[in-house]
XYZ file of C-alpha atoms in Angstrom:
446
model
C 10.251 -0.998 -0.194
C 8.286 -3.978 -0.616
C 8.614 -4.768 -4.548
C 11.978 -2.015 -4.483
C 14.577 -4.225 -4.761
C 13.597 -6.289 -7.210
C 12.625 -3.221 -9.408
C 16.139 -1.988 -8.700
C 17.886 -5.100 -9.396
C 16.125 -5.522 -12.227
C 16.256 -1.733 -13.289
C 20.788 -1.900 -13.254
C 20.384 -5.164 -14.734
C 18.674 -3.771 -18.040
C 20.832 -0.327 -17.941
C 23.871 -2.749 -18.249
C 22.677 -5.609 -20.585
C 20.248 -3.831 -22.655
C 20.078 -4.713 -26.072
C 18.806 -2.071 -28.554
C 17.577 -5.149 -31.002
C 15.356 -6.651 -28.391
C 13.094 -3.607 -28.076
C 12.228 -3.648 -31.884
C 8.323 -4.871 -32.862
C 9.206 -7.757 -34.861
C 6.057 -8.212 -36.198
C 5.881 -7.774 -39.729
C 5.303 -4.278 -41.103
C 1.784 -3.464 -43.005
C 3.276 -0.632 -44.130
C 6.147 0.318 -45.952
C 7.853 3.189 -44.669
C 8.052 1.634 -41.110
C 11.093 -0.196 -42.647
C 13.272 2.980 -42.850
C 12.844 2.950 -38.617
C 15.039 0.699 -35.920
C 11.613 0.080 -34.108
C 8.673 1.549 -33.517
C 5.206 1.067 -31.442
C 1.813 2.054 -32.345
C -1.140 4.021 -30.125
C -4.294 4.042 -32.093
C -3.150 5.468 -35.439
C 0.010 6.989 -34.224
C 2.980 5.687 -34.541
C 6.281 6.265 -32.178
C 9.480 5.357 -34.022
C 13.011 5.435 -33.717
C 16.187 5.597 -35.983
C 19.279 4.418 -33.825
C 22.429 5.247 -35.404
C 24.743 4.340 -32.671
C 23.337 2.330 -30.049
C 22.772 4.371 -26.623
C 24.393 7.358 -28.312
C 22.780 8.328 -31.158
C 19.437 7.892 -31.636
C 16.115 9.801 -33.046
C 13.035 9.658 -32.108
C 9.235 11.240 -33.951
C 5.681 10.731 -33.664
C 4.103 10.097 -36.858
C 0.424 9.112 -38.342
C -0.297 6.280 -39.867
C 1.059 7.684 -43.270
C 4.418 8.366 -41.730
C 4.212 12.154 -41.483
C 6.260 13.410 -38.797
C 4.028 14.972 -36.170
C 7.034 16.309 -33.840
C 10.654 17.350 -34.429
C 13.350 14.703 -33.666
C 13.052 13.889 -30.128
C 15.769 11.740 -28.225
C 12.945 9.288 -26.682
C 9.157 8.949 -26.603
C 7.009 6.547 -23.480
C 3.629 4.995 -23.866
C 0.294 7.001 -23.894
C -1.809 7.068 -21.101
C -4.339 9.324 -20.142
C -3.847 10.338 -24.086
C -0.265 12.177 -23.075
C 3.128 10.526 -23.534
C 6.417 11.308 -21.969
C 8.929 12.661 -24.336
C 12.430 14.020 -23.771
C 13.891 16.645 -26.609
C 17.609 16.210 -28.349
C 18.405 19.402 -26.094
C 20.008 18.640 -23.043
C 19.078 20.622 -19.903
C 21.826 22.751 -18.277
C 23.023 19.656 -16.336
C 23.680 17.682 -19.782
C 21.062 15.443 -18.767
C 17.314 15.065 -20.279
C 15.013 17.282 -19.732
C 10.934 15.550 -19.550
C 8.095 16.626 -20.657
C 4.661 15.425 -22.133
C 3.161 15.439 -25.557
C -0.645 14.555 -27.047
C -1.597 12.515 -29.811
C -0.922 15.527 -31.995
C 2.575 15.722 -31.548
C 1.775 19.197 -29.236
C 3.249 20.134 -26.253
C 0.979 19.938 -23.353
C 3.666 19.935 -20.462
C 6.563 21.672 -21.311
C 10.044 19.794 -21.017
C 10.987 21.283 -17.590
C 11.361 17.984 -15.666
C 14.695 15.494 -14.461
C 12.234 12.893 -14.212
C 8.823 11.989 -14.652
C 6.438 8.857 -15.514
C 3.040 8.091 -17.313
C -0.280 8.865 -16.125
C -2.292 6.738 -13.824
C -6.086 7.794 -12.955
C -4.809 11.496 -14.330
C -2.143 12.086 -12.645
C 1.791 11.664 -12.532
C 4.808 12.319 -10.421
C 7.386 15.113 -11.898
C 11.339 15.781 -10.329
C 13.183 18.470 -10.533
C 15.884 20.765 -8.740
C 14.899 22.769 -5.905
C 18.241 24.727 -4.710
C 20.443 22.063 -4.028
C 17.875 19.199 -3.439
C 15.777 17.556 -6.282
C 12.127 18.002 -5.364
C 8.920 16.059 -6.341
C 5.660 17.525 -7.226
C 2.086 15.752 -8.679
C 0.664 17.437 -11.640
C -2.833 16.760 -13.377
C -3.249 16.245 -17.624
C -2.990 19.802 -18.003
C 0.050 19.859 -15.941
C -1.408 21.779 -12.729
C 0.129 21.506 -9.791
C -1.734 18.973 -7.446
C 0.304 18.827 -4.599
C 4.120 19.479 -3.927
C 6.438 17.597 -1.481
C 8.066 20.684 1.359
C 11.287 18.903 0.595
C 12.991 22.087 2.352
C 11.966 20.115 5.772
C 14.137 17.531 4.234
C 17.711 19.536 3.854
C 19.549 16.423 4.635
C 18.449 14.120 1.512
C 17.653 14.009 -1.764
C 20.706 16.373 -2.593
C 21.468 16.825 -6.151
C 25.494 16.191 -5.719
C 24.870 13.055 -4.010
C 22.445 11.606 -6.787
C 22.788 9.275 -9.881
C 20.794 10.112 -12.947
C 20.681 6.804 -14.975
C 18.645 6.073 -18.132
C 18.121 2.794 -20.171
C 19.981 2.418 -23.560
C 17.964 4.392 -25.967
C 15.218 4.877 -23.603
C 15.582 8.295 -21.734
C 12.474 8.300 -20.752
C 12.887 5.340 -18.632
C 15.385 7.099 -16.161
C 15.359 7.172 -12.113
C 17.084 9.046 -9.873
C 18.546 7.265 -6.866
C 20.459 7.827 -3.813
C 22.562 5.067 -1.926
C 22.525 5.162 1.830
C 24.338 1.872 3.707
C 23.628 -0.035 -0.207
C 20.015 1.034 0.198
C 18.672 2.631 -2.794
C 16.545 5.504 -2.524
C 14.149 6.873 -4.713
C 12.061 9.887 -4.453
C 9.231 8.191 -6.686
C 7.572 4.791 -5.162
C 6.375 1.908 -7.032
C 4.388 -0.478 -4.761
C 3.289 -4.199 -5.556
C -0.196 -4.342 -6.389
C -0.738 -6.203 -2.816
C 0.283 -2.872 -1.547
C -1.354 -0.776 -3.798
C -4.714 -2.271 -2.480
C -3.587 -1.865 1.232
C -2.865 2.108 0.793
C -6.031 2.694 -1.157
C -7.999 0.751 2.216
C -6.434 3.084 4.506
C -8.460 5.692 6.492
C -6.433 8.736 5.943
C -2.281 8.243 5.383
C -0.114 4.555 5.257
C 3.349 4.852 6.869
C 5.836 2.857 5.481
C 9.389 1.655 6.002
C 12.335 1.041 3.464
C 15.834 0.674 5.016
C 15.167 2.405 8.518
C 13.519 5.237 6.852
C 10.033 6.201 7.158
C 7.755 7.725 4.150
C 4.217 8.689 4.361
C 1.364 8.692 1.343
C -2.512 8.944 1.296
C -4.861 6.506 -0.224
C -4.648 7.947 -3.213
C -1.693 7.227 -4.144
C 0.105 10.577 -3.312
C 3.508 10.399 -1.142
C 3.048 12.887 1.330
C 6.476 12.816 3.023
C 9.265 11.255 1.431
C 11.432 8.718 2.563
C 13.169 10.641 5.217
C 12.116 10.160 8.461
C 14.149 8.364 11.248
C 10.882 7.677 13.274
C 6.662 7.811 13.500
C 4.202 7.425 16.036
C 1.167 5.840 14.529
C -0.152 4.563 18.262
C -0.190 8.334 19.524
C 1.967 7.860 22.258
C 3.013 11.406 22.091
C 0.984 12.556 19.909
C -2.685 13.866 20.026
C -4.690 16.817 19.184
C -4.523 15.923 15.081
C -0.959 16.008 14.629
C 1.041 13.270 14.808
C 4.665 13.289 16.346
C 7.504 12.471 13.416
C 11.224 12.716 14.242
C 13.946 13.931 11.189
C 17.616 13.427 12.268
C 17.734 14.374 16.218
C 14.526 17.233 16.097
C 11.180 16.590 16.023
C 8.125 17.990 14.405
C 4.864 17.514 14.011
C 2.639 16.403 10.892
C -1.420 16.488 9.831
C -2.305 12.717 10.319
C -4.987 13.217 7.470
C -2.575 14.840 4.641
C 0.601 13.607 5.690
C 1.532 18.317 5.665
C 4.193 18.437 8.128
C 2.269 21.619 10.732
C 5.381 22.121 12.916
C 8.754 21.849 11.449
C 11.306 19.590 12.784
C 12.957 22.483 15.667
C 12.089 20.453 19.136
C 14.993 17.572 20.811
C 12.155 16.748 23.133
C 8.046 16.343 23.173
C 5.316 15.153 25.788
C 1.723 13.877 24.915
C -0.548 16.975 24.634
C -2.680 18.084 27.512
C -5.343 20.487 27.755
C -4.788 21.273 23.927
C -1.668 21.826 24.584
C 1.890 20.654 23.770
C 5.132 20.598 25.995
C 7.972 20.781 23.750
C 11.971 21.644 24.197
C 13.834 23.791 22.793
C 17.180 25.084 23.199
C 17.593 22.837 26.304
C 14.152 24.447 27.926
C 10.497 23.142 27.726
C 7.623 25.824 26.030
C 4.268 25.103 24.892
C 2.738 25.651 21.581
C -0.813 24.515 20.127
C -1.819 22.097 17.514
C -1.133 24.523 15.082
C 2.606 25.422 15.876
C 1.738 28.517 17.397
C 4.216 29.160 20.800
C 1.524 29.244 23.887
C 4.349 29.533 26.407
C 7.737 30.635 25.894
C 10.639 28.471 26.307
C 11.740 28.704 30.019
C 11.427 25.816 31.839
C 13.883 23.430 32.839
C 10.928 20.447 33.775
C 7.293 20.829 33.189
C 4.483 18.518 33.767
C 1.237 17.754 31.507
C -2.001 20.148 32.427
C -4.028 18.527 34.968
C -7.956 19.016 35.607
C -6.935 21.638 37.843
C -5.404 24.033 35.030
C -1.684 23.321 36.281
C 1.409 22.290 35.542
C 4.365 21.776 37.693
C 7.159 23.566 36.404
C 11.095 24.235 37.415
C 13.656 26.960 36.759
C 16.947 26.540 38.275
C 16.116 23.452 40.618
C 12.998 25.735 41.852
C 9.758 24.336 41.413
C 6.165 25.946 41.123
C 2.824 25.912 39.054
C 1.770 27.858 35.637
C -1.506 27.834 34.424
C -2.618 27.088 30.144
C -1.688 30.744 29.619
C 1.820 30.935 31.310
C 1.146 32.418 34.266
C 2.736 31.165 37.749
C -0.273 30.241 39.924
C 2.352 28.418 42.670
C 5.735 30.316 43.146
C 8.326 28.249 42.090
C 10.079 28.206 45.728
C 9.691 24.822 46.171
C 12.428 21.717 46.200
C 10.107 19.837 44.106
C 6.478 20.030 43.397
C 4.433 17.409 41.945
C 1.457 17.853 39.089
C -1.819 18.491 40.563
C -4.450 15.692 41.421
C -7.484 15.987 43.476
C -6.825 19.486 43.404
C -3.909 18.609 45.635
C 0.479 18.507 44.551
C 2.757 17.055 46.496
C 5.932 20.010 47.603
C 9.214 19.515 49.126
C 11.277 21.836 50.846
C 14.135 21.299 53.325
C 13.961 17.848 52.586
C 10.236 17.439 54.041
C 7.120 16.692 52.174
C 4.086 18.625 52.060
C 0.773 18.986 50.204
C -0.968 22.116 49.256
C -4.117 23.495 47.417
C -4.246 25.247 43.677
C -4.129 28.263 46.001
C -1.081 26.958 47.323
C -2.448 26.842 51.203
C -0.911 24.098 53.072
C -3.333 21.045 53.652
C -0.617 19.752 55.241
C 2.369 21.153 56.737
C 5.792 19.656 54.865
C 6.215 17.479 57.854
C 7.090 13.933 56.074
C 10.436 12.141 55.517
C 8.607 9.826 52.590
C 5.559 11.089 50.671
C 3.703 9.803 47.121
C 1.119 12.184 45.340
C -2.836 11.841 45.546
C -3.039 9.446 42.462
C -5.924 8.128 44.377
C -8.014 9.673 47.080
C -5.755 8.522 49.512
C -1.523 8.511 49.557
C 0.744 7.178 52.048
C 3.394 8.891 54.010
C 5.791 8.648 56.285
C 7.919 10.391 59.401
C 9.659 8.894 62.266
C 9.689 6.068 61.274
C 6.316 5.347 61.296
C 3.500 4.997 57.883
C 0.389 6.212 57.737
C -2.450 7.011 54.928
C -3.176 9.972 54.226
C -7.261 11.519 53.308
C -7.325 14.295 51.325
C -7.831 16.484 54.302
C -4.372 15.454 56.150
C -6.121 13.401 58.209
C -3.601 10.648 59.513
C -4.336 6.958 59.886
C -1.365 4.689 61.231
C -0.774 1.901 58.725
C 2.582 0.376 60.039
C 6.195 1.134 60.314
C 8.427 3.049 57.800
C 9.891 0.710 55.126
C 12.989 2.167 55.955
C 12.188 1.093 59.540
C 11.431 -2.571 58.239
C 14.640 -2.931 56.343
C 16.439 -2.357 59.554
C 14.078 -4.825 61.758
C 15.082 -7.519 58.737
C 18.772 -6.866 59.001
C 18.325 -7.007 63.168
C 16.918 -10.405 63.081
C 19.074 -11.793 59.888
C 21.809 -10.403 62.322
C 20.676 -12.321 65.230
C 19.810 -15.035 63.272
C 23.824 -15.255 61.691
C 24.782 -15.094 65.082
C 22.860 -18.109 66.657
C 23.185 -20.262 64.110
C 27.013 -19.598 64.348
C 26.865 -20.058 67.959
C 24.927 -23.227 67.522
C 27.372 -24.397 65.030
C 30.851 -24.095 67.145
C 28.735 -25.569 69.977
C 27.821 -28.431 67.958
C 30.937 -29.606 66.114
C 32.936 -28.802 69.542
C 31.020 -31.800 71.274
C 31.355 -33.968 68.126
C 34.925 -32.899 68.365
C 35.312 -34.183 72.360
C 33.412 -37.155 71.751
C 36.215 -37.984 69.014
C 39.041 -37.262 71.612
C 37.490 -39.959 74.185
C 37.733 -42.825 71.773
C-alpha cells in the first residue's frame, strides 16, 4: 500500500545489514554506570539499556532509573514510550519459540501482559496487537489499559493470514521491531498498515470507512485509524451498484457478503455466488444455484427456490421462475401470479408482459388478461405505451390494449430490404451483360 513497499524494502534491508554498533547513543555518558551497557536510550528519568553479548543472539535488556537500579527483570528487548507504556518482549519464548509482546509503564510494571506475536506503540491511546486465532493469526485494538477496542472477525477470512504460511522476522537485537508477513505473487502482506502521512490525512477526512487497494486486494478502515477488514477482499462496491439499504456488497474468493458501510462489520457473511441491487428493502441473493431473499440484516425473507427472480416493483411483485415456469411472489413469498407462464416480465404500470405458446400477452397484478397473448413480438410497459407486433404488422399499444397501427413488422421490413436488394442485384446484373455485350459487338465491327 501506498508507503508499503518502501517500508518493506527498507524493513529486509535492516533485518539483513543491521549493525548492533550503529544503534548505540554515542553521546557521551553523564553517568557512570551507563558504561557497563552496549547502548541505551533515555525517557524522562528512565533509562532502557542493553548488554549484547553475542550480537542478534544474546542479548539483555532492563529498565532502570536514573541511578541504574534495575526496575524489571532481564528482558530480551524494550520499544519507545508512548502514551507512558513501552513494548517489551521477556527472555521466555512463547510456545512457538518466538517472542511473546507485551507492554510495561515507567515503573518497570506490567500493564499488558506478554500474550502478543506482535504489537506496536501507542498512537492517540491506542495500538494494534496479533496473535493466533486457530490456525490464522488475528488482529485486535486495545486501549492503555489493554481493553479490547475492537477485534478483526478474521474467521470470515479462512483463506489468509494462516499461521503456516507466515514469516515472523525481527531486527537484530530488536524483537520488538518484528512484522509478520505473508507473500502472495511477491506481494507482501501485512495484517498491520502503516500509511504515509498524505494518507493518514485522507482516511481521517473520510465520512464513515476508506477502501483501499494493495496488490488486487481490498482492505477497509474508519477515520480513525482502525482497519476494519483486512486485506482480503477480491472486490468492493463503493458506487452502490448492488448495494443499498446500509450494507455495502463485498466479494471474498467466489461468495459474496455483505458489510456495514459505517463500521466496515461484515452483516452477512460471504455464502451468496450471486446478488441484485435491493428493492423494496429487500435483497435477491443466490444460493446453492437458486435465488432467496433476505433483509438488510441477513435475515432469509424468502427461501431459496427460484431459478430467476426480478427486483420488487411498485406493484409488490416480482417475476419469478421454477423449472422454466414463470409467475409472481409478493415481499413475503407468496405466489400472487401462478408460475404457468413461458416467461413473465416484472410488473410496470401495474401491467407484466407473459408468454405462453410462443405468444405474448399482458395481464393485471390480478393476473386478468388486458390483453389476450395474441402477439408474435412484444416489449413491457416501461412507458405508458409498448409496441407489439402480429402478422406482420406493428402497432402501439395503451395500457388498455387498445391498438394503434404504427407500420410493418421489422421482421416484415428485413424481408422488403432483401426483396428490393434482390431486385436491385438482378438489374444491375442485367444492365451489366447488356452493356458490355454491345461494347463487345461494336468491337467485332471494327
Amino acid at each position: 500500500m501506498f508507503s508499503l513497499a518502501a517500508r518493506c524494502f527498507a524493513f529486509l534491508f535492516f533485518v539483513l545489514n543491521f549493525n548492533p554498533s550503529s544503534a548505540q547513543n554515542n553521546a557521551e555518558n553523564p553517568r557512570p554506570w551507563l558504561q557497563a551497557y552496549t547502548e541505551h536510550r533515555e525517557y524522562d528519568g528512565v533509562y532502557v539499556v542493553k548488554k549484547v553479548a553475542v550480537p542478534c543472539r544474546t542479548y539483555e535488556t532492563f529498565l532502570t532509573d536514573q541511578n541504574g537500579n534495575k526496575l524489571t527483570p532481564a528482558l530480551r528487548d524494550i520499544g519507545d514510550f508512548s502514551d507512558g507504556l513501552a513494548e517489551f518482549v521477556p527472555m521466555e519464548l512463547g510456545p512457538d519459540g518466538k517472542g511473546l509482546h507485551g507492554f510495561i509503564d515507567r515503573q518497570g510494571k506490567v500493564v499488558v501482559p506478554p500474550v502478543y506475536a506482535g504489537t506496536d506503540k501507542f498512537v492517540d491511546g491506542k495500538t494494534w496487537v496479533i496473535y493466533p486465532v486457530g490456525k490464522q493469526f488475528g488482529l485486535s485494538y486495545i486501549d492503555t489499559k489493554g481493553n479490547t477496542l475492537y477485534k478483526i472477525p478474521i474467521r470470515h477470512y479462512k483463506n489468509d493470514f494462516l499461521i503456516a504460511a507466515a514469516e515472523q522476522n525481527h531486527i537484530c537485537n530488536r524483537d520488538t521491531r518484528e512484522d509478520i508477513i505473508w507473500w502472495k505473487n511477491r506481494d507482501m502482506f501485512i495484517l498491520n498498515w502503516n500509511f504515509s502521512k498524505f494518507n493518514v490525512r485522507e482516511i481521517k477526512k473520510s465520512q464513515h470507512i476508506y477502501h483501499f487497494n494493495f496488490g488486487g486486494k481490498y482492505g477497509i478502515i474508519d477515520k480513525n485509524m482502525i482497519l476494519r477488514v483486512p486485506v482480503a477482499l477480491d472486490d468492493i462496491d463503493p458506487t452502490y451498484k448492488f448495494s443499498g439499504q446500509g450494507m455495502e456488497r463485498v466479494q471474498y474468493g467466489d461468495k459474496f457478503g455483505y458489510i456495514s458501510p459505517y463500521t466496515g462489520d461484515l452483516i452477512v457473511p460471504f455464502e451468496y455466488t450471486d446478488t441484485r441491487k435491493p428493492t423494496a428493502g429487500l435483497f435477491w441473493v443466490k444460493k446453492n444455484n437458486k435465488w432467496g431473499c433476505i433483509d438488510k440484516t441477513g435475515k432469509v425473507r424468502i427461501n431459496f427456490l427460484y431459478d430467476e427472480a426480478t427486483g420488487f416493483t411498485s406493484e409488490d411483485r416480482s417475476a419469478v421462475a421454477i423449472n422454466g415456469k414463470f409467475g409472481h411472489i409478493d415481499k413475503k413469498g407468496r405466489i400472487r401470479t401462478p408460475l404457468k407462464y413461458d416467461f413473465a416480465s416484472y410488473y410496470n404500470h401495474g401491467i407484466s408482459m407473459v408468454r405462453i405458446e410462443d405468444k405474448y400477452g399482458y395481464i393485471d397484478t390480478t393476473g386478468k388478461y388486458i390483453v389476450e397473448p395474441i402477439y408474435d413480438e412484444a416489449l413491457p410497459f416501461d412507458e405508458t405505451t409498448t409496441t407489439a407486433e402480429r402478422t406482420w404488422l406493428r402497432y402501439e399499444l395503451a395500457m388498455d390494449g387498445e391498438e394503434t397501427f404504427v407500420g410493418f413488422s421489422y421482421k416484415l421490413n428485413a424481408v422488403f430490404i432483401l426483396i428490393a436488394l434482390l431486385i436491385f442485384i438482378r438489374i444491375n446484373s442485367y444492365l451489366f451483360k447488356r452493356f458490355e455485350g454491345k461494347k463487345l459487338f461494336a468491337r467485332f465491327k471494327k
